[in-house]
C-alpha cells in the first residue's frame, strides 16, 4: 500500500504522471471547517476500486483509525471526509492506500454468451492453459481458466464481448506506438477479458475505446507452444482469500469459465476441442442498445 502523511501527499500532487500511465494518487487537505478530506486523482480508464486506510486520526470524535473501500470511475474526486471534534483545530492523520483497475466482488452474468475471438466461419483448436503456460504461476489467482485459440499468422483477433479497453501493452500515443502483446477489456458486469500473445505493435484499439463483438482488436501473435493465435481469459477481482501468501493484497484474480457461441451450439469449451466460430446479429448487438424488428418481435 502507498503510505503518506498530509505534507508528503501534497508534495506528491505536484509531480507529473508519465504519459499513458494508469494509477491512483490519494491526497489529503483540510477544508475551511477544519475537516480532513481525501481526494483521489486517477489516470486511466474504466472502473477503479480504492482501499484507503487512515490511522492515528487526531481531533476526531470517532475511532482513531478506519479503512474504507470506494469504487469509482476514472473521474476520481473526494472519497472520504472526516469531521473535527473541535472545530477550531484541523483534523490530522496518517494514511495509506492501494487500488485495482476494476470492480471488487462484481457479480458476473454467468449466462452471457461470448463470441469466439476468431472470424465467423473460421475453425480453431482450443487448448486449456495452466498458470505456468500463461505466465501466472506467482500471481494471486483462483479457479484458473484461460484458453488458447490457434490461428493463422496475422489473423485478426475479435473482441468476445462489448467493453471498454483499459490496457494496451506498449501503447504510447505521443510516440506513435500502437502497442499489442496484451489487451485488457472491462465489461458491463465488472468482469474483464485478458487477450494475450497478440502480435506486438498490432493493436487496432486504444485505451478508452468502446469495442463490440465485431471489433478486431489486434492480430494473432506467436504462441509459446508454437504456431500463432491468442490466449483469452475471463475473470473478476474478488476479495483476497489467500491472505497467508498475499497478506497485504486487497484482491485476487478469480477466473470464470464462460459460455461461447460455436457452430454446434452454445456451451463451455473443452481442452483439445475443434470449434468453428459463429455469430448472430443478436450476439453482435448484445449490450449495444441496437435491436432489429425481428429481434424485438421474435427475440433473434
mmCIF file of C-alpha atoms in Angstrom:
data_model
loop_
_atom_site.group_PDB
_atom_site.id
_atom_site.type_symbol
_atom_site.label_atom_id
_atom_site.label_comp_id
_atom_site.label_asym_id
_atom_site.label_seq_id
_atom_site.Cartn_x
_atom_site.Cartn_y
_atom_site.Cartn_z
ATOM 1 C CA UNK A 1 0.000 0.000 0.000
ATOM 2 C CA UNK A 2 1.150 3.541 -0.683
ATOM 3 C CA UNK A 3 1.712 5.490 2.533
ATOM 4 C CA UNK A 4 1.798 9.237 3.087
ATOM 5 C CA UNK A 5 1.339 11.942 5.648
ATOM 6 C CA UNK A 6 -0.658 15.006 4.642
ATOM 7 C CA UNK A 7 2.508 17.009 3.881
ATOM 8 C CA UNK A 8 4.067 14.239 1.795
ATOM 9 C CA UNK A 9 0.847 13.725 -0.129
ATOM 10 C CA UNK A 10 0.695 17.409 -1.029
ATOM 11 C CA UNK A 11 4.257 17.189 -2.370
ATOM 12 C CA UNK A 12 3.316 14.151 -4.466
ATOM 13 C CA UNK A 13 0.447 16.093 -6.021
ATOM 14 C CA UNK A 14 2.953 18.371 -7.750
ATOM 15 C CA UNK A 15 4.671 15.515 -9.604
ATOM 16 C CA UNK A 16 3.500 14.810 -13.193
ATOM 17 C CA UNK A 17 2.459 11.311 -14.183
ATOM 18 C CA UNK A 18 4.143 9.605 -17.132
ATOM 19 C CA UNK A 19 2.168 9.548 -20.367
ATOM 20 C CA UNK A 20 -0.401 6.719 -20.594
ATOM 21 C CA UNK A 21 0.382 5.556 -17.040
ATOM 22 C CA UNK A 22 -2.525 4.020 -15.136
ATOM 23 C CA UNK A 23 -2.597 4.869 -11.468
ATOM 24 C CA UNK A 24 -4.312 6.322 -8.417
ATOM 25 C CA UNK A 25 -2.897 9.052 -6.191
ATOM 26 C CA UNK A 26 -4.651 9.974 -2.946
ATOM 27 C CA UNK A 27 -4.017 13.338 -1.290
ATOM 28 C CA UNK A 28 -5.368 14.922 1.887
ATOM 29 C CA UNK A 29 -6.399 18.504 2.586
ATOM 30 C CA UNK A 30 -8.002 20.424 5.396
ATOM 31 C CA UNK A 31 -11.256 22.131 4.391
ATOM 32 C CA UNK A 32 -12.385 25.550 5.622
ATOM 33 C CA UNK A 33 -14.213 23.947 8.561
ATOM 34 C CA UNK A 34 -11.008 22.045 9.547
ATOM 35 C CA UNK A 35 -12.394 18.670 8.438
ATOM 36 C CA UNK A 36 -9.955 16.367 6.660
ATOM 37 C CA UNK A 37 -10.827 15.499 3.056
ATOM 38 C CA UNK A 38 -9.219 12.786 0.946
ATOM 39 C CA UNK A 39 -9.183 13.171 -2.833
ATOM 40 C CA UNK A 40 -8.331 10.564 -5.469
ATOM 41 C CA UNK A 41 -6.650 11.599 -8.720
ATOM 42 C CA UNK A 42 -6.984 8.812 -11.276
ATOM 43 C CA UNK A 43 -5.169 8.268 -14.541
ATOM 44 C CA UNK A 44 -6.606 5.559 -16.758
ATOM 45 C CA UNK A 45 -9.913 4.164 -17.994
ATOM 46 C CA UNK A 46 -12.708 2.019 -16.628
ATOM 47 C CA UNK A 47 -13.596 1.365 -13.000
ATOM 48 C CA UNK A 48 -11.251 1.753 -10.033
ATOM 49 C CA UNK A 49 -11.560 0.377 -6.508
ATOM 50 C CA UNK A 50 -9.539 2.237 -3.878
ATOM 51 C CA UNK A 51 -8.824 0.988 -0.350
ATOM 52 C CA UNK A 52 -7.909 3.857 1.965
ATOM 53 C CA UNK A 53 -6.532 3.143 5.451
ATOM 54 C CA UNK A 54 -6.431 6.131 7.810
ATOM 55 C CA UNK A 55 -4.501 5.836 11.085
ATOM 56 C CA UNK A 56 -3.639 7.975 14.105
ATOM 57 C CA UNK A 57 -6.588 10.299 13.485
ATOM 58 C CA UNK A 58 -6.302 13.352 15.725
ATOM 59 C CA UNK A 59 -9.100 15.770 16.713
ATOM 60 C CA UNK A 60 -11.878 13.402 15.673
ATOM 61 C CA UNK A 61 -14.765 12.184 17.826
ATOM 62 C CA UNK A 62 -14.860 8.722 16.273
ATOM 63 C CA UNK A 63 -12.316 5.910 16.030
ATOM 64 C CA UNK A 64 -8.652 6.837 15.701
ATOM 65 C CA UNK A 65 -8.309 4.518 12.686
ATOM 66 C CA UNK A 66 -10.565 3.420 9.848
ATOM 67 C CA UNK A 67 -10.447 1.712 6.461
ATOM 68 C CA UNK A 68 -12.825 2.486 3.605
ATOM 69 C CA UNK A 69 -13.179 0.898 0.179
ATOM 70 C CA UNK A 70 -14.541 3.075 -2.617
ATOM 71 C CA UNK A 71 -15.476 2.151 -6.189
ATOM 72 C CA UNK A 72 -15.402 4.990 -8.687
ATOM 73 C CA UNK A 73 -14.985 5.832 -12.336
ATOM 74 C CA UNK A 74 -11.834 7.482 -13.611
ATOM 75 C CA UNK A 75 -13.172 10.927 -12.684
ATOM 76 C CA UNK A 76 -11.929 10.431 -9.097
ATOM 77 C CA UNK A 77 -12.687 13.228 -6.645
ATOM 78 C CA UNK A 78 -13.390 13.306 -2.918
ATOM 79 C CA UNK A 79 -13.592 9.814 -1.429
ATOM 80 C CA UNK A 80 -13.680 10.492 2.333
ATOM 81 C CA UNK A 81 -14.365 13.389 4.723
ATOM 82 C CA UNK A 82 -13.545 13.287 8.459
ATOM 83 C CA UNK A 83 -15.182 15.942 10.642
ATOM 84 C CA UNK A 84 -13.317 17.607 13.543
ATOM 85 C CA UNK A 85 -14.220 17.179 17.200
ATOM 86 C CA UNK A 86 -13.006 20.705 17.953
ATOM 87 C CA UNK A 87 -13.935 22.927 15.006
ATOM 88 C CA UNK A 88 -11.190 25.389 15.959
ATOM 89 C CA UNK A 89 -8.450 22.867 15.166
ATOM 90 C CA UNK A 90 -7.775 20.822 11.998
ATOM 91 C CA UNK A 91 -8.116 17.060 11.811
ATOM 92 C CA UNK A 92 -4.773 15.367 11.103
ATOM 93 C CA UNK A 93 -3.918 11.742 10.300
ATOM 94 C CA UNK A 94 -1.577 9.346 8.557
ATOM 95 C CA UNK A 95 -2.898 7.304 5.666
ATOM 96 C CA UNK A 96 -2.070 4.716 3.033
ATOM 97 C CA UNK A 97 -3.908 3.356 0.020
ATOM 98 C CA UNK A 98 -3.916 0.694 -2.636
ATOM 99 C CA UNK A 99 -6.118 0.169 -5.674
ATOM 100 C CA UNK A 100 -7.179 -2.053 -8.536
ATOM 101 C CA UNK A 101 -8.283 -1.062 -12.030
ATOM 102 C CA UNK A 102 -11.635 -2.836 -11.761
ATOM 103 C CA UNK A 103 -14.642 -3.583 -9.574
ATOM 104 C CA UNK A 104 -14.137 -5.595 -6.400
ATOM 105 C CA UNK A 105 -16.523 -8.561 -5.982
ATOM 106 C CA UNK A 106 -18.574 -7.812 -9.094
ATOM 107 C CA UNK A 107 -21.427 -10.227 -9.839
ATOM 108 C CA UNK A 108 -20.754 -11.789 -13.265
ATOM 109 C CA UNK A 109 -23.523 -12.636 -15.715
ATOM 110 C CA UNK A 110 -22.830 -16.376 -15.877
ATOM 111 C CA UNK A 111 -25.454 -16.889 -18.591
ATOM 112 C CA UNK A 112 -23.888 -14.422 -21.006
ATOM 113 C CA UNK A 113 -22.915 -15.873 -24.406
ATOM 114 C CA UNK A 114 -19.492 -14.809 -25.697
ATOM 115 C CA UNK A 115 -18.191 -14.991 -29.254
ATOM 116 C CA UNK A 116 -15.027 -16.854 -30.137
ATOM 117 C CA UNK A 117 -12.142 -14.429 -30.802
ATOM 118 C CA UNK A 118 -11.800 -15.582 -34.423
ATOM 119 C CA UNK A 119 -13.652 -14.593 -37.592
ATOM 120 C CA UNK A 120 -17.089 -16.139 -38.159
ATOM 121 C CA UNK A 121 -16.833 -19.374 -40.126
ATOM 122 C CA UNK A 122 -13.205 -19.938 -39.111
ATOM 123 C CA UNK A 123 -12.231 -23.017 -37.132
ATOM 124 C CA UNK A 124 -9.705 -23.283 -34.334
ATOM 125 C CA UNK A 125 -8.218 -25.851 -31.996
ATOM 126 C CA UNK A 126 -8.847 -24.831 -28.396
ATOM 127 C CA UNK A 127 -6.318 -25.578 -25.672
ATOM 128 C CA UNK A 128 -6.737 -25.147 -21.923
ATOM 129 C CA UNK A 129 -3.723 -23.437 -20.365
ATOM 130 C CA UNK A 130 -2.054 -23.909 -16.999
ATOM 131 C CA UNK A 131 -0.993 -20.911 -14.874
ATOM 132 C CA UNK A 132 2.630 -21.627 -15.803
ATOM 133 C CA UNK A 133 1.827 -21.613 -19.523
ATOM 134 C CA UNK A 134 0.043 -18.279 -19.105
ATOM 135 C CA UNK A 135 2.925 -16.791 -17.104
ATOM 136 C CA UNK A 136 0.847 -16.508 -13.909
ATOM 137 C CA UNK A 137 2.476 -19.028 -11.564
ATOM 138 C CA UNK A 138 3.303 -16.360 -8.975
ATOM 139 C CA UNK A 139 0.049 -14.415 -9.274
ATOM 140 C CA UNK A 140 -2.714 -14.396 -6.655
ATOM 141 C CA UNK A 141 -5.314 -16.305 -8.678
ATOM 142 C CA UNK A 142 -8.300 -18.577 -8.073
ATOM 143 C CA UNK A 143 -10.149 -21.076 -10.298
ATOM 144 C CA UNK A 144 -7.675 -20.521 -13.119
ATOM 145 C CA UNK A 145 -9.146 -20.906 -16.613
ATOM 146 C CA UNK A 146 -7.562 -19.470 -19.733
ATOM 147 C CA UNK A 147 -7.993 -20.639 -23.314
ATOM 148 C CA UNK A 148 -5.564 -20.654 -26.226
ATOM 149 C CA UNK A 149 -7.019 -20.390 -29.731
ATOM 150 C CA UNK A 150 -4.850 -21.497 -32.657
ATOM 151 C CA UNK A 151 -4.983 -19.077 -35.587
ATOM 152 C CA UNK A 152 -3.122 -18.146 -38.720
ATOM 153 C CA UNK A 153 -0.294 -15.644 -38.591
ATOM 154 C CA UNK A 154 -1.583 -12.030 -38.596
ATOM 155 C CA UNK A 155 -5.202 -13.205 -38.487
ATOM 156 C CA UNK A 156 -7.436 -10.602 -36.773
ATOM 157 C CA UNK A 157 -8.473 -11.252 -33.171
ATOM 158 C CA UNK A 158 -12.020 -10.159 -32.294
ATOM 159 C CA UNK A 159 -13.427 -8.904 -29.002
ATOM 160 C CA UNK A 160 -15.503 -11.571 -27.270
ATOM 161 C CA UNK A 161 -17.881 -9.016 -25.694
ATOM 162 C CA UNK A 162 -18.653 -5.313 -25.687
ATOM 163 C CA UNK A 163 -16.493 -3.371 -23.271
ATOM 164 C CA UNK A 164 -14.054 -0.563 -22.567
ATOM 165 C CA UNK A 165 -10.371 -1.017 -23.344
ATOM 166 C CA UNK A 166 -8.474 -0.289 -20.120
ATOM 167 C CA UNK A 167 -4.993 -1.522 -21.048
ATOM 168 C CA UNK A 168 -2.937 -1.944 -24.207
ATOM 169 C CA UNK A 169 0.590 -3.151 -23.559
ATOM 170 C CA UNK A 170 3.154 -0.780 -25.058
ATOM 171 C CA UNK A 171 0.615 1.864 -26.085
ATOM 172 C CA UNK A 172 2.124 5.356 -26.330
ATOM 173 C CA UNK A 173 0.148 7.892 -28.347
ATOM 174 C CA UNK A 174 2.813 10.581 -28.017
ATOM 175 C CA UNK A 175 5.402 8.406 -29.736
ATOM 176 C CA UNK A 176 3.017 6.761 -32.198
ATOM 177 C CA UNK A 177 3.269 3.303 -30.614
ATOM 178 C CA UNK A 178 0.028 1.343 -31.014
ATOM 179 C CA UNK A 179 1.111 -1.457 -28.692
ATOM 180 C CA UNK A 180 -0.003 -5.063 -28.633
ATOM 181 C CA UNK A 181 1.048 -8.140 -26.692
ATOM 182 C CA UNK A 182 -1.698 -7.935 -24.062
ATOM 183 C CA UNK A 183 -5.013 -6.062 -24.170
ATOM 184 C CA UNK A 184 -7.487 -5.893 -21.266
ATOM 185 C CA UNK A 185 -11.168 -5.008 -21.673
ATOM 186 C CA UNK A 186 -13.681 -4.254 -18.898
ATOM 187 C CA UNK A 187 -17.294 -5.419 -19.362
ATOM 188 C CA UNK A 188 -20.600 -4.034 -18.082
ATOM 189 C CA UNK A 189 -20.928 -6.667 -15.323
ATOM 190 C CA UNK A 190 -17.478 -5.880 -13.897
ATOM 191 C CA UNK A 191 -15.711 -8.839 -15.482
ATOM 192 C CA UNK A 192 -12.607 -8.321 -17.578
ATOM 193 C CA UNK A 193 -11.166 -10.138 -20.576
ATOM 194 C CA UNK A 194 -7.431 -10.536 -20.990
ATOM 195 C CA UNK A 195 -6.162 -11.094 -24.540
ATOM 196 C CA UNK A 196 -2.523 -12.222 -24.516
ATOM 197 C CA UNK A 197 0.103 -13.330 -27.054
ATOM 198 C CA UNK A 198 -1.095 -10.733 -29.560
ATOM 199 C CA UNK A 199 1.422 -9.579 -32.137
ATOM 200 C CA UNK A 200 3.470 -6.707 -30.751
ATOM 201 C CA UNK A 201 2.605 -3.395 -32.387
ATOM 202 C CA UNK A 202 -0.571 -4.773 -33.976
ATOM 203 C CA UNK A 203 -3.189 -3.235 -31.657
ATOM 204 C CA UNK A 204 -6.181 -1.831 -33.532
ATOM 205 C CA UNK A 205 -7.735 -0.251 -30.432
ATOM 206 C CA UNK A 206 -6.548 2.232 -27.817
ATOM 207 C CA UNK A 207 -7.164 2.681 -24.074
ATOM 208 C CA UNK A 208 -10.586 4.238 -23.543
ATOM 209 C CA UNK A 209 -12.118 2.811 -26.724
ATOM 210 C CA UNK A 210 -15.533 1.156 -26.558
ATOM 211 C CA UNK A 211 -15.419 -2.067 -28.531
ATOM 212 C CA UNK A 212 -18.023 -4.589 -29.671
ATOM 213 C CA UNK A 213 -18.011 -8.318 -30.529
ATOM 214 C CA UNK A 214 -17.474 -7.418 -34.190
ATOM 215 C CA UNK A 215 -14.419 -5.256 -33.390
ATOM 216 C CA UNK A 216 -10.988 -6.611 -34.406
ATOM 217 C CA UNK A 217 -8.641 -5.580 -31.589
ATOM 218 C CA UNK A 218 -5.232 -6.819 -32.820
ATOM 219 C CA UNK A 219 -3.519 -9.537 -34.848
ATOM 220 C CA UNK A 220 -2.675 -13.077 -33.767
ATOM 221 C CA UNK A 221 0.793 -13.402 -32.287
ATOM 222 C CA UNK A 222 3.339 -16.156 -31.822
ATOM 223 C CA UNK A 223 2.411 -18.701 -29.156
ATOM 224 C CA UNK A 224 4.855 -20.218 -26.672
ATOM 225 C CA UNK A 225 3.566 -23.640 -27.659
ATOM 226 C CA UNK A 226 4.328 -22.953 -31.314
ATOM 227 C CA UNK A 227 2.289 -21.533 -34.150
ATOM 228 C CA UNK A 228 0.114 -18.433 -33.882
ATOM 229 C CA UNK A 229 -3.036 -17.452 -32.051
ATOM 230 C CA UNK A 230 -4.322 -15.709 -28.945
ATOM 231 C CA UNK A 231 -4.799 -16.561 -25.273
ATOM 232 C CA UNK A 232 -8.030 -15.342 -23.667
ATOM 233 C CA UNK A 233 -9.081 -15.344 -20.030
ATOM 234 C CA UNK A 234 -12.262 -14.002 -18.406
ATOM 235 C CA UNK A 235 -12.061 -13.010 -14.746
ATOM 236 C CA UNK A 236 -13.215 -10.719 -11.971
ATOM 237 C CA UNK A 237 -11.467 -9.246 -8.933
ATOM 238 C CA UNK A 238 -12.607 -10.950 -5.730
ATOM 239 C CA UNK A 239 -11.757 -10.092 -2.131
ATOM 240 C CA UNK A 240 -8.437 -11.709 -1.293
ATOM 241 C CA UNK A 241 -8.921 -15.112 0.351
ATOM 242 C CA UNK A 242 -5.282 -16.155 0.078
ATOM 243 C CA UNK A 243 -4.091 -13.977 2.946
ATOM 244 C CA UNK A 244 -1.403 -16.438 4.057
ATOM 245 C CA UNK A 245 0.634 -15.934 0.875
ATOM 246 C CA UNK A 246 -0.607 -12.448 -0.021
ATOM 247 C CA UNK A 247 -1.372 -10.752 3.317
ATOM 248 C CA UNK A 248 -1.417 -7.176 2.043
ATOM 249 C CA UNK A 249 -3.372 -7.597 -1.198
ATOM 250 C CA UNK A 250 -6.927 -6.298 -1.477
ATOM 251 C CA UNK A 251 -7.989 -8.637 -4.282
ATOM 252 C CA UNK A 252 -7.214 -11.825 -6.110
ATOM 253 C CA UNK A 253 -7.939 -12.621 -9.741
ATOM 254 C CA UNK A 254 -10.818 -15.105 -9.909
ATOM 255 C CA UNK A 255 -11.260 -16.699 -13.325
ATOM 256 C CA UNK A 256 -14.588 -17.575 -14.955
ATOM 257 C CA UNK A 257 -15.313 -20.318 -17.493
ATOM 258 C CA UNK A 258 -17.647 -18.575 -19.976
ATOM 259 C CA UNK A 259 -20.202 -19.879 -22.445
ATOM 260 C CA UNK A 260 -19.164 -19.425 -26.089
ATOM 261 C CA UNK A 261 -21.220 -19.456 -29.274
ATOM 262 C CA UNK A 262 -19.989 -22.028 -31.795
ATOM 263 C CA UNK A 263 -21.384 -23.534 -34.982
ATOM 264 C CA UNK A 264 -22.617 -26.534 -32.983
ATOM 265 C CA UNK A 265 -24.303 -24.540 -30.213
ATOM 266 C CA UNK A 266 -23.592 -22.509 -27.106
ATOM 267 C CA UNK A 267 -21.638 -24.018 -24.261
ATOM 268 C CA UNK A 268 -18.406 -24.454 -22.337
ATOM 269 C CA UNK A 269 -15.205 -25.171 -24.217
ATOM 270 C CA UNK A 270 -13.133 -28.314 -23.683
ATOM 271 C CA UNK A 271 -9.411 -28.879 -23.997
ATOM 272 C CA UNK A 272 -8.476 -30.038 -27.498
ATOM 273 C CA UNK A 273 -11.874 -29.132 -28.934
ATOM 274 C CA UNK A 274 -12.145 -28.179 -32.590
ATOM 275 C CA UNK A 275 -14.543 -25.221 -32.653
ATOM 276 C CA UNK A 276 -15.960 -23.151 -35.503
ATOM 277 C CA UNK A 277 -16.897 -19.549 -34.800
ATOM 278 C CA UNK A 278 -20.458 -18.418 -35.351
ATOM 279 C CA UNK A 279 -22.045 -15.013 -34.877
ATOM 280 C CA UNK A 280 -25.626 -13.801 -34.964
ATOM 281 C CA UNK A 281 -26.999 -10.278 -35.051
ATOM 282 C CA UNK A 282 -28.266 -10.768 -31.506
ATOM 283 C CA UNK A 283 -24.777 -11.720 -30.303
ATOM 284 C CA UNK A 284 -23.076 -8.855 -32.141
ATOM 285 C CA UNK A 285 -25.622 -6.321 -30.884
ATOM 286 C CA UNK A 286 -25.613 -7.584 -27.282
ATOM 287 C CA UNK A 287 -25.395 -4.653 -24.825
ATOM 288 C CA UNK A 288 -25.166 -2.202 -27.735
ATOM 289 C CA UNK A 289 -28.733 -0.930 -27.484
ATOM 290 C CA UNK A 290 -29.291 -1.785 -31.155
ATOM 291 C CA UNK A 291 -32.208 -4.116 -31.898
ATOM 292 C CA UNK A 292 -33.859 -5.013 -35.161
ATOM 293 C CA UNK A 293 -37.589 -5.524 -35.750
ATOM 294 C CA UNK A 294 -37.061 -9.316 -35.854
ATOM 295 C CA UNK A 295 -35.210 -9.263 -32.512
ATOM 296 C CA UNK A 296 -37.934 -7.191 -30.860
ATOM 297 C CA UNK A 297 -40.696 -9.470 -32.155
ATOM 298 C CA UNK A 298 -39.056 -12.901 -32.223
ATOM 299 C CA UNK A 299 -36.016 -12.427 -29.961
ATOM 300 C CA UNK A 300 -33.486 -13.378 -32.616
#
